Amino acid sequence: MSRLTRRIAALATSVITLGAAVGVGSGAGAAPQPAVAPGRIAPVVSCPALATLDLARVRTSVGGAAEVTREGHRYCSVTGYISPQTRFEVLLPVSTWAGDYLQQGCGGFCGAVGLSLTDPSRTSGYQAPFPALGNGELVVAADDQGHEAAVNTDTLWARDDPQLRVVFGYSSEHSMAITARALIRAYYGRDAARRYFDGVSDGGHEALDLAQRFPGDFDGIVAGAPANNWSALAGLFEPWLARVNLDRHDRQILTAEKLPALHAAVMRACAGADGVITDPRACTFQPSALRCPAGTDTPACLTAPQIAVVRAFYRGPVDRRGRNLFDGGMPYGSELAWQVWAVQPAADAAAPGDTVAAALGLNYLRNAAFWHNPPVTMGLRDVRFTVAEHRRLQEVGDIYDATNPDLRRFAARGGKLIIYHGWADQAIPPFESLDYYREVSRWSGGFTRAQSFSRLYMIPGLYHCPCGQPVDGDPATVVDMMTPLVRWVRDGIAPGTLTLPVTAGSTGRPPAHLSVRPFDPAGRAPHNNGLNSDYHYVGYATTYRPGAALWCRQDGPALRCT
């Protein structure tokens, strides 16, 4: 089937409108003026008046509006849905608004609103609190990306509804921005001065989608650990982690008990005296160094089958000829974060099928990856790790993938973008961000020109998230990207080297802080026999290029994608 034109029957019939925001009248009249401090902006209508707004022109239905107190500050909480069924909440400060707007991303396959006033991204688990957010100075909004689910690994919503795939894939955050803008205009009688988006993981994917597809929506964007190469990540990398750890009895080969010794060995071999692996591509550790003596199997060593699993983890999915089907594999230094994500304790009889990686991968393949769905009983042994399967995944994946490197429209509108990724990210290999930003630099006319509107920061030791771990990395850090982003957008001060406080470390004498400079992925990369080095991703040319994204519209009972 052609990737340029597809006619797909859809169950949903409502049309998503992705047009410009419209002005909304004040409805129920002026509000009693709350006491506001100098420099703060007062509402022009009451909070309950927002409940009666007719926002049909932006495909939004307001369900309720009521004053609430969150984190010690009063807000007008507006809830409702955006057609066809994206639930949202917008918090509008009653007396403390300083004029800016923050929209927060989601995680996994989303399915819940749950905005945060402590983590500006709402999902990272390690981003530092942002003072303006904690002080009630921002309008804040979040949505469920078009569906409701008990857990963010669920994808059943996508199985028989192609339109909901589009909402999840790229339109939800644009629609949320339009709705929030209408509510801000109605409540305060003016627009936000500056608009920011902060997201991690799937939220990082949303962030890059906005910069690529809707470059006028936001002035500043943080894309943390972005899952932008979505189709290959969810369809090949995640199931690979479970598949290669499956023995002939469908039990896991590598267990969580082995991870502390493996991590300690990697850190001894590759970390500096300060306990920091600055670039896992320079590490040449071989898992065979921990080979168990004949006839033994203890937590301090690896059996031959376990060595093979560890090697496959570090290398990432490959076909039978050894060709890389994704941008590398799990990085050196991420081993302690493998628990829950890819391995479980030996006593867990359901592992590796109950790992996060298995759930994300299989649910995606069963319900969201193809125009014609496979049986819901599709299992790990049914996944095909071939170049042909990579191509097939891109057919629908171009709805989800946010890999267009041509950000010149975003830059021309004055947008500022900060991408960051942990060098020890176990869930989304950091090499994905290297490949993407290398092409961003090229399409911008070189690294220097790309720096006029964007930054890439690679953070040593940072895991994808705590994800059940006691800390967020080795060394563990606190990440603050909103402060430099706001200074860049508001004051024109471009970020340089960032100083991130270190809270814990397992090796050597951990430094008090990490100094992280803007990273140029076009620089000379380490070449060695390490398992994170010298990968050649088969999808590089077809993935990181302009023009691959699918745009879809509802046309009567059909969804047309071109």
Coordinates of C-alpha atoms in Angstrom, one line a residue:
M1 CA 0.0 0.0 0.0
S2 CA 1.4 3.4 -0.9
R3 CA 2.6 5.6 1.9
L4 CA 1.4 8.7 0.0
T5 CA -2.3 7.9 -0.2
R6 CA -4.4 5.7 2.0
R7 CA -8.1 5.5 2.5
I8 CA -8.8 3.9 5.9
A9 CA -12.3 3.2 7.2
A10 CA -12.7 4.8 10.7
L11 CA -15.3 4.3 13.3
A12 CA -15.1 7.8 14.6
T13 CA -16.9 10.4 12.5
S14 CA -16.1 13.7 14.2
V15 CA -13.6 15.9 12.4
I16 CA -10.6 17.2 14.2
T17 CA -10.1 20.9 13.3
L18 CA -6.5 22.0 13.5
G19 CA -7.1 25.6 12.6
A20 CA -6.1 28.9 14.3
A21 CA -7.5 29.7 17.7
V22 CA -10.5 31.9 17.8
G23 CA -11.5 34.7 20.2
V24 CA -14.2 33.8 22.8
G25 CA -16.6 36.2 24.3
S26 CA -16.8 36.7 28.1
G27 CA -20.2 35.1 28.4
A28 CA -21.6 35.6 31.9
G29 CA -20.1 39.1 32.5
A30 CA -17.4 40.7 34.6
A31 CA -16.1 39.0 37.7
P32 CA -15.6 40.6 41.1
Q33 CA -12.0 41.7 40.8
P34 CA -9.7 39.6 43.0
A35 CA -6.9 41.3 44.8
V36 CA -3.7 40.9 42.7
A37 CA -0.2 41.9 43.4
P38 CA 1.6 44.5 41.2
G39 CA 2.6 43.0 37.9
R40 CA 0.0 40.3 38.1
I41 CA -3.0 40.0 35.7
A42 CA -6.5 39.8 37.0
P43 CA -9.4 37.9 35.4
V44 CA -12.1 39.9 33.6
V45 CA -14.8 37.3 34.1
S46 CA -15.7 34.9 36.9
C47 CA -14.4 31.4 36.9
P48 CA -17.9 29.8 36.8
A49 CA -18.6 31.9 33.6
L50 CA -16.1 29.7 31.8
A51 CA -18.3 26.7 32.3
T52 CA -20.9 28.3 29.9
L53 CA -18.5 29.1 27.1
D54 CA -19.3 27.8 23.6
L55 CA -16.0 26.6 22.2
A56 CA -17.5 24.5 19.4
R57 CA -15.5 26.4 16.9
V58 CA -12.3 24.9 18.4
R59 CA -14.0 21.5 18.7
T60 CA -14.0 21.8 22.5
S61 CA -16.7 21.1 25.1
V62 CA -16.2 22.6 28.5
G63 CA -17.4 20.2 31.2
G64 CA -16.9 22.4 34.3
A65 CA -15.1 25.4 35.7
A66 CA -14.5 25.9 39.4
E67 CA -12.0 27.6 41.8
V68 CA -9.6 25.2 43.4
T69 CA -6.5 25.5 45.6
R70 CA -3.5 23.6 44.5
E71 CA 0.0 23.8 46.1
G72 CA -1.2 26.8 48.1
H73 CA -2.5 28.9 45.2
R74 CA -6.0 29.5 43.8
Y75 CA -6.8 28.5 40.3
C76 CA -9.8 28.4 38.0
S77 CA -9.8 24.7 37.0
V78 CA -11.4 24.1 33.6
T79 CA -12.1 20.6 32.5
G80 CA -13.7 19.1 29.4
Y81 CA -12.9 17.4 26.2
I82 CA -11.6 18.2 22.7
S83 CA -13.3 16.3 19.8
P84 CA -13.4 13.4 19.5
Q85 CA -12.5 12.6 23.1
T86 CA -9.3 14.2 24.4
R87 CA -9.9 15.0 28.1
F88 CA -8.0 18.0 29.5
E89 CA -7.5 20.3 32.5
V90 CA -6.4 23.9 32.4
L91 CA -5.4 25.7 35.6
L92 CA -5.8 29.5 35.3
P93 CA -4.4 31.4 38.3
V94 CA -7.0 33.6 40.0
S95 CA -4.7 36.3 41.4
T96 CA -1.1 35.3 40.6
W97 CA -0.9 35.1 36.8
A98 CA 2.3 36.7 35.4
G99 CA 1.3 36.3 31.8
D100 CA 2.8 33.1 30.5
Y101 CA 1.5 29.6 29.6
L102 CA 3.0 26.1 30.2
Q103 CA 1.7 23.0 28.5
Q104 CA 2.9 19.6 29.8
G105 CA 3.5 16.4 27.9
C106 CA 2.6 12.9 28.8
G107 CA 4.4 9.5 29.0
G108 CA 4.1 6.0 27.4
F109 CA 0.8 5.8 25.5
C110 CA -0.7 8.3 27.9
G111 CA -4.4 7.9 28.8
A112 CA -4.6 10.2 31.8
V113 CA -4.5 14.0 32.4
G114 CA -2.7 14.4 35.7
L115 CA -1.0 17.8 35.3
S116 CA 1.7 18.7 37.8
L117 CA 2.7 21.8 39.7
T118 CA 6.0 20.4 40.9
D119 CA 7.5 18.7 37.8
P120 CA 7.2 21.1 34.9
S121 CA 7.2 18.1 32.5
R122 CA 4.7 16.2 34.8
T123 CA 6.3 12.8 33.9
S124 CA 10.1 12.9 34.3
G125 CA 10.5 12.2 38.0
Y126 CA 13.7 14.2 38.1
Q127 CA 13.1 17.6 36.6
A128 CA 13.7 20.4 39.2
P129 CA 10.6 22.4 40.4
F130 CA 10.3 25.5 38.3
P131 CA 9.7 28.6 40.6
A132 CA 7.1 30.3 38.3
L133 CA 5.1 27.1 38.3
G134 CA 5.3 26.6 42.0
N135 CA 4.4 30.2 42.7
G136 CA 1.2 30.0 40.7
E137 CA 2.4 32.4 38.0
L138 CA 1.6 30.2 35.0
V139 CA -1.5 29.0 33.3
V140 CA -0.9 25.3 33.1
A141 CA -2.6 22.6 30.9
A142 CA -2.4 18.9 30.1
D143 CA -4.4 16.3 28.3
D144 CA -4.7 12.5 28.0
Q145 CA -3.7 12.5 24.3
G146 CA -7.1 11.4 23.1
H147 CA -8.1 8.4 25.2
E148 CA -8.5 7.1 28.7
A149 CA -6.6 4.1 30.0
A150 CA -5.8 2.6 33.4
V151 CA -2.1 2.2 32.5
N152 CA 0.1 4.0 30.0
T153 CA 1.1 0.8 28.2
D154 CA -2.5 0.2 27.0
T155 CA -3.2 0.6 23.3
L156 CA -6.6 -1.1 22.9
W157 CA -8.1 2.3 22.2
A158 CA -6.2 2.4 18.9
R159 CA -7.1 -1.0 17.5
D160 CA -10.3 -0.1 15.7
D161 CA -10.1 3.7 15.6
P162 CA -7.5 5.2 13.2
Q163 CA -8.6 8.7 14.1
L164 CA -7.5 8.2 17.7
R165 CA -4.1 7.1 16.3
V166 CA -3.9 10.5 14.6
V167 CA -4.8 12.3 17.8
F168 CA -2.2 10.4 19.8
G169 CA 0.3 10.6 17.0
Y170 CA 0.5 14.4 16.5
S171 CA -2.7 16.4 16.9
S172 CA -3.6 16.3 20.6
E173 CA -1.1 18.9 21.8
H174 CA -1.9 21.3 19.0
S175 CA -5.6 21.1 19.8
M176 CA -4.8 21.5 23.5
A177 CA -2.8 24.7 22.7
I178 CA -5.8 26.1 20.7
T179 CA -8.2 25.3 23.5
A180 CA -6.0 26.8 26.2
R181 CA -5.5 30.0 24.2
A182 CA -9.3 30.4 23.9
L183 CA -9.8 29.9 27.6
I184 CA -6.9 32.4 28.5
R185 CA -8.5 35.0 26.2
A186 CA -11.9 34.5 27.8
Y187 CA -10.7 34.6 31.4
Y188 CA -8.1 37.4 31.2
G189 CA -9.2 39.3 28.1
R190 CA -5.7 38.8 26.5
D191 CA -3.3 36.2 25.2
A192 CA -0.4 34.7 27.0
A193 CA 2.8 36.7 26.5
R194 CA 4.9 33.6 26.0
R195 CA 4.0 29.9 25.5
Y196 CA 6.1 27.0 26.7
F197 CA 5.9 23.2 26.3
D198 CA 7.8 20.7 28.4
G199 CA 7.7 17.0 27.9
V200 CA 9.8 13.9 28.5
S201 CA 9.7 10.5 26.7
D202 CA 6.4 10.4 24.9
G203 CA 6.2 14.1 26.0
G204 CA 9.5 14.6 24.2
H205 CA 7.9 13.1 21.1
E206 CA 5.0 15.5 21.5
A207 CA 7.5 18.4 21.9
L208 CA 9.3 17.7 18.7
D209 CA 6.0 17.1 16.8
L210 CA 5.0 20.6 17.8
A211 CA 8.3 22.1 16.6
Q212 CA 8.0 20.2 13.3
R213 CA 4.3 20.2 12.4
F214 CA 3.0 23.3 14.3
P215 CA 5.9 25.7 14.5
G216 CA 3.8 28.7 15.6
D217 CA 2.2 27.1 18.7
F218 CA 5.0 27.6 21.2
D219 CA 7.8 30.1 21.8
G220 CA 9.9 27.7 23.8
I221 CA 10.0 23.9 23.9
V222 CA 11.8 21.3 26.1
A223 CA 12.1 17.9 24.6
G224 CA 13.4 15.5 27.1
A225 CA 14.6 11.9 26.2
P226 CA 12.3 12.2 23.1
A227 CA 10.6 9.0 21.8
N228 CA 10.6 10.6 18.3
N229 CA 11.6 7.6 16.3
W230 CA 8.4 6.0 17.6
S231 CA 7.7 3.2 15.1
A232 CA 11.1 1.5 15.4
L233 CA 11.4 2.2 19.1
A234 CA 8.0 0.7 20.1
G235 CA 7.9 -1.9 17.3
L236 CA 11.4 -3.2 17.3
F237 CA 13.6 -2.0 20.2
E238 CA 11.2 -2.6 23.1
P239 CA 10.1 -6.1 22.0
W240 CA 13.8 -6.9 21.3
L241 CA 14.6 -6.4 24.9
A242 CA 12.1 -9.1 25.9
R243 CA 12.6 -11.4 23.0
V244 CA 16.4 -11.9 23.4
N245 CA 15.9 -12.6 27.1
L246 CA 13.5 -15.4 26.5
D247 CA 14.7 -19.0 26.9
R248 CA 13.1 -22.1 25.3
H249 CA 10.7 -22.4 28.2
D250 CA 9.6 -18.8 27.8
R251 CA 11.4 -17.8 31.0
Q252 CA 13.9 -15.0 31.3
I253 CA 17.6 -15.7 31.0
L254 CA 19.1 -12.7 32.6
T255 CA 17.6 -11.8 36.0
A256 CA 17.7 -8.7 38.2
E257 CA 20.1 -10.4 40.7
K258 CA 22.9 -10.1 38.1
L259 CA 22.6 -6.3 37.6
P260 CA 24.5 -4.9 40.5
A261 CA 27.7 -6.9 39.7
L262 CA 27.4 -6.1 36.0
H263 CA 26.9 -2.4 36.7
A264 CA 29.9 -2.3 39.1
A265 CA 32.1 -4.0 36.5
V266 CA 31.0 -1.5 33.8
M267 CA 31.7 1.4 36.1
R268 CA 35.1 0.1 37.0
A269 CA 36.0 -0.3 33.4
C270 CA 34.6 2.8 31.9
A271 CA 33.9 5.5 34.5
G272 CA 36.4 8.2 35.5
A273 CA 37.8 8.7 39.0
D274 CA 34.6 10.8 39.7
G275 CA 32.3 7.9 38.9
V276 CA 31.1 9.3 35.6
I277 CA 30.8 7.7 32.2
T278 CA 31.0 10.8 30.0
D279 CA 30.2 9.0 26.7
P280 CA 29.2 5.3 26.6
R281 CA 30.4 5.0 23.0
A282 CA 34.0 5.2 24.3
C283 CA 33.4 2.2 26.7
T284 CA 34.8 -1.1 25.5
F285 CA 33.6 -3.3 28.3
Q286 CA 32.9 -6.9 27.2
P287 CA 30.3 -8.9 29.2
S288 CA 32.5 -12.0 28.9
A289 CA 34.7 -10.4 31.5
L290 CA 32.1 -11.6 34.1
R291 CA 31.9 -15.2 32.8
C292 CA 31.0 -17.7 35.5
P293 CA 33.5 -20.4 36.2
A294 CA 32.4 -23.8 34.8
G295 CA 29.6 -25.3 36.9
T296 CA 28.8 -22.1 38.8
D297 CA 26.0 -19.5 38.6
T298 CA 26.1 -16.8 41.2
P299 CA 24.9 -13.1 41.3
A300 CA 28.5 -12.1 40.8
C301 CA 28.9 -13.6 37.4
L302 CA 27.2 -14.2 34.0
T303 CA 26.5 -17.6 32.4
A304 CA 27.2 -18.0 28.6
P305 CA 23.4 -17.4 27.8
Q306 CA 23.4 -14.3 30.0
I307 CA 26.4 -12.9 28.3
A308 CA 24.6 -13.2 25.0
V309 CA 21.6 -11.4 26.4
V310 CA 23.7 -8.5 27.8
R311 CA 25.5 -8.2 24.5
A312 CA 22.2 -8.0 22.7
F313 CA 20.9 -5.4 25.1
Y314 CA 23.9 -3.1 24.5
R315 CA 23.8 -3.6 20.7
G316 CA 20.1 -3.2 20.2
P317 CA 17.9 -5.0 17.6
V318 CA 19.6 -6.4 14.6
D319 CA 18.6 -8.7 11.8
R320 CA 20.3 -12.0 11.0
R321 CA 23.1 -10.2 9.1
G322 CA 23.8 -8.0 12.1
R323 CA 22.3 -4.8 10.6
N324 CA 21.0 -2.4 13.2
L325 CA 17.2 -1.9 13.1
F326 CA 17.3 1.0 15.6
D327 CA 19.7 3.7 16.7
G328 CA 21.8 1.4 18.9
G329 CA 20.9 -0.3 22.1
M330 CA 21.0 0.1 25.9
P331 CA 24.0 2.3 26.9
Y332 CA 26.8 1.3 29.2
G333 CA 26.1 2.6 32.6
S334 CA 22.3 1.9 32.5
E335 CA 22.4 -1.6 34.0
L336 CA 20.7 -0.8 37.3
A337 CA 17.7 0.7 35.4
W338 CA 17.2 -2.5 33.5
Q339 CA 15.1 -3.9 36.4
V340 CA 11.4 -3.5 35.8
W341 CA 12.0 -2.1 32.3
A342 CA 13.6 -5.2 30.8
V343 CA 14.4 -7.8 33.5
Q344 CA 12.8 -9.0 36.7
P345 CA 13.9 -11.0 39.8
A346 CA 14.4 -14.7 39.2
A347 CA 11.3 -15.6 41.3
D348 CA 9.1 -13.8 38.8
A349 CA 7.7 -16.6 36.6
A350 CA 6.0 -14.2 34.2
A351 CA 9.2 -12.4 33.2
P352 CA 10.2 -11.1 30.7
G353 CA 6.6 -10.9 29.5
D354 CA 5.6 -8.6 32.3
T355 CA 8.4 -6.1 31.8
V356 CA 7.6 -2.5 30.7
A357 CA 9.5 -3.1 27.4
A358 CA 7.4 -6.2 26.6
A359 CA 4.1 -4.4 27.4
L360 CA 5.0 -1.3 25.3
G361 CA 6.2 -3.3 22.4
L362 CA 3.6 -6.0 22.1
N363 CA 0.7 -3.6 22.8
Y364 CA 1.9 -1.3 20.1
L365 CA 2.3 -4.1 17.5
R366 CA -1.0 -5.7 18.3
N367 CA -3.2 -2.5 18.2
A368 CA -1.5 0.5 16.7
A369 CA 1.4 -0.4 14.4
F370 CA -0.4 -1.6 11.2
W371 CA -3.4 -0.7 9.2
H372 CA -4.5 -4.3 9.4
N373 CA -4.1 -5.5 13.0
P374 CA -2.6 -8.8 13.8
P375 CA -4.3 -11.1 16.3
V376 CA -4.4 -9.8 19.9
T377 CA -2.7 -13.0 20.9
M378 CA 0.5 -11.9 19.0
G379 CA 3.5 -12.8 21.2
L380 CA 7.2 -12.1 21.5
R381 CA 8.1 -15.0 19.2
D382 CA 5.9 -13.6 16.5
V383 CA 7.9 -10.4 16.2
R384 CA 10.1 -10.2 13.0
F385 CA 13.4 -8.4 13.3
T386 CA 14.1 -7.7 9.6
V387 CA 14.7 -4.7 7.4
A388 CA 11.4 -5.5 5.7
E389 CA 9.6 -5.2 8.9
H390 CA 11.3 -1.9 9.7
R391 CA 9.9 -0.6 6.4
R392 CA 6.4 -1.9 7.1
L393 CA 6.3 -0.3 10.5
Q394 CA 7.1 3.1 8.9
E395 CA 3.9 3.0 6.9
V396 CA 1.7 3.8 9.9
G397 CA 4.6 4.9 12.0
D398 CA 4.8 8.1 9.9
I399 CA 1.7 9.3 11.9
Y400 CA 3.6 8.9 15.1
D401 CA 7.3 9.6 14.2
A402 CA 8.6 13.1 15.0
T403 CA 11.8 12.8 13.0
N404 CA 11.6 15.7 10.5
P405 CA 15.0 17.6 11.0
D406 CA 14.0 20.6 9.0
L407 CA 13.1 23.1 11.8
R408 CA 13.6 26.2 9.8
R409 CA 10.0 27.4 10.1
F410 CA 10.2 27.0 13.9
A411 CA 13.4 29.0 13.9
A412 CA 12.1 31.7 11.6
R413 CA 9.2 32.3 14.0
G414 CA 11.7 32.9 16.8
G415 CA 11.1 29.5 18.5
K416 CA 13.7 28.1 20.9
L417 CA 14.2 24.4 21.5
I418 CA 16.2 22.5 24.1
I419 CA 16.6 18.7 23.6
Y420 CA 18.2 16.7 26.3
H421 CA 18.9 13.0 26.8
G422 CA 20.5 10.9 29.4
W423 CA 23.6 9.0 28.3
A424 CA 22.4 6.1 30.5
D425 CA 18.8 6.0 29.2
Q426 CA 17.7 2.4 29.3
A427 CA 14.3 2.9 27.7
I428 CA 15.1 5.2 24.7
P429 CA 18.7 4.8 23.7
P430 CA 20.4 8.2 23.6
F431 CA 21.9 7.5 20.2
E432 CA 18.4 8.3 18.8
S433 CA 18.8 12.0 19.8
L434 CA 22.4 12.1 18.4
D435 CA 21.1 10.9 15.0
Y436 CA 18.2 13.3 15.0
Y437 CA 20.1 16.4 16.0
R438 CA 22.9 15.6 13.6
E439 CA 20.4 16.0 10.8
V440 CA 18.8 19.1 12.5
S441 CA 22.2 20.7 12.3
R442 CA 22.7 19.7 8.7
W443 CA 19.3 21.1 7.6
S444 CA 19.9 24.3 9.6
G445 CA 23.1 24.9 7.6
G446 CA 25.5 23.6 10.2
F447 CA 25.9 23.3 14.0
T448 CA 26.5 27.0 14.5
R449 CA 23.3 28.0 12.8
A450 CA 21.4 25.3 14.6
Q451 CA 22.7 26.8 17.8
S452 CA 20.8 30.1 17.0
F453 CA 17.6 28.4 18.0
S454 CA 18.3 25.0 19.5
R455 CA 20.5 23.0 21.9
L456 CA 21.2 19.3 22.6
Y457 CA 22.4 18.4 26.0
M458 CA 23.7 14.8 26.7
I459 CA 23.6 14.2 30.5
P460 CA 26.1 11.6 31.9
G461 CA 24.5 8.8 34.0
L462 CA 20.9 9.9 33.7
Y463 CA 18.4 7.1 33.3
H464 CA 15.1 7.4 31.4
C465 CA 13.3 8.0 34.7
P466 CA 13.4 6.6 38.2
C467 CA 11.0 3.8 36.9
G468 CA 11.1 1.9 40.1
Q469 CA 14.7 2.7 40.9
P470 CA 15.7 4.5 44.1
V471 CA 17.6 7.2 42.1
D472 CA 17.4 8.6 38.6
G473 CA 20.9 7.8 37.5
D474 CA 24.5 7.1 38.3
P475 CA 25.4 9.7 39.2
A476 CA 21.9 10.9 40.1
T477 CA 21.2 14.5 39.1
V478 CA 18.5 17.1 39.2
V479 CA 17.7 18.5 35.8
D480 CA 16.5 22.1 35.2
M481 CA 15.8 22.9 31.6
M482 CA 12.9 25.4 32.1
T483 CA 15.1 28.1 33.6
P484 CA 17.5 28.3 30.7
L485 CA 14.7 28.0 28.2
V486 CA 12.7 30.9 29.7
R487 CA 15.8 33.1 29.9
W488 CA 16.5 32.4 26.2
V489 CA 12.9 33.1 25.2
R490 CA 12.2 36.0 27.5
D491 CA 15.6 37.7 27.8
G492 CA 17.5 36.5 24.7
I493 CA 20.2 34.9 26.8
A494 CA 21.2 31.6 25.0
P495 CA 22.1 28.8 27.3
G496 CA 25.7 27.6 27.4
T497 CA 27.2 25.1 29.8
L498 CA 24.6 23.9 32.4
T499 CA 25.5 23.0 36.0
L500 CA 23.4 20.1 37.3
P501 CA 23.7 19.2 41.0
V502 CA 24.7 15.6 41.8
T503 CA 22.6 13.9 44.5
A504 CA 24.1 10.4 44.6
G505 CA 26.7 8.2 42.9
S506 CA 28.0 4.6 43.3
T507 CA 31.6 4.9 42.1
G508 CA 34.7 6.9 42.9
R509 CA 34.2 10.3 44.4
P510 CA 31.0 11.7 42.9
P511 CA 31.4 15.4 41.9
A512 CA 29.1 18.0 43.5
H513 CA 27.7 18.8 40.1
L514 CA 27.9 17.9 36.4
S515 CA 28.9 20.5 33.8
V516 CA 27.1 19.8 30.6
R517 CA 27.9 21.6 27.4
P518 CA 25.8 21.9 24.2
F519 CA 26.6 18.7 22.3
D520 CA 27.6 18.5 18.6
P521 CA 26.8 15.0 17.4
A522 CA 28.6 15.7 14.1
G523 CA 31.9 15.7 16.0
R524 CA 34.2 12.7 15.8
A525 CA 32.6 9.7 17.5
P526 CA 34.5 7.0 19.3
H527 CA 35.4 4.0 17.1
N528 CA 36.3 0.8 18.9
N529 CA 35.1 -2.7 19.6
G530 CA 32.7 -1.6 22.3
L531 CA 29.0 -2.6 21.9
N532 CA 27.7 1.0 21.9
S533 CA 30.1 2.0 19.1
D534 CA 29.9 1.9 15.3
Y535 CA 26.3 1.0 14.9
H536 CA 24.8 1.7 11.4
Y537 CA 21.0 2.2 11.6
V538 CA 19.3 0.9 8.5
G539 CA 16.5 3.4 8.8
Y540 CA 18.7 6.5 9.1
A541 CA 18.1 7.9 5.6
T542 CA 14.3 7.1 5.5
T543 CA 13.7 8.3 9.1
Y544 CA 15.6 11.5 9.6
R545 CA 14.4 13.5 6.6
P546 CA 11.7 16.0 5.7
G547 CA 8.6 14.9 3.9
A548 CA 8.0 11.5 5.7
A549 CA 5.3 12.6 8.1
L550 CA 1.8 11.5 7.3
W551 CA -1.0 14.1 7.6
C552 CA -4.5 12.7 8.0
R553 CA -8.0 14.2 7.8
Q554 CA -11.5 12.8 8.4
D555 CA -13.5 12.7 5.1
G556 CA -16.9 11.4 6.0
P557 CA -16.6 7.8 7.2
A558 CA -13.0 7.5 6.0
L559 CA -9.6 8.8 7.2
R560 CA -7.4 10.0 4.4
C561 CA -3.7 10.2 5.0
T562 CA -1.1 11.7 2.6

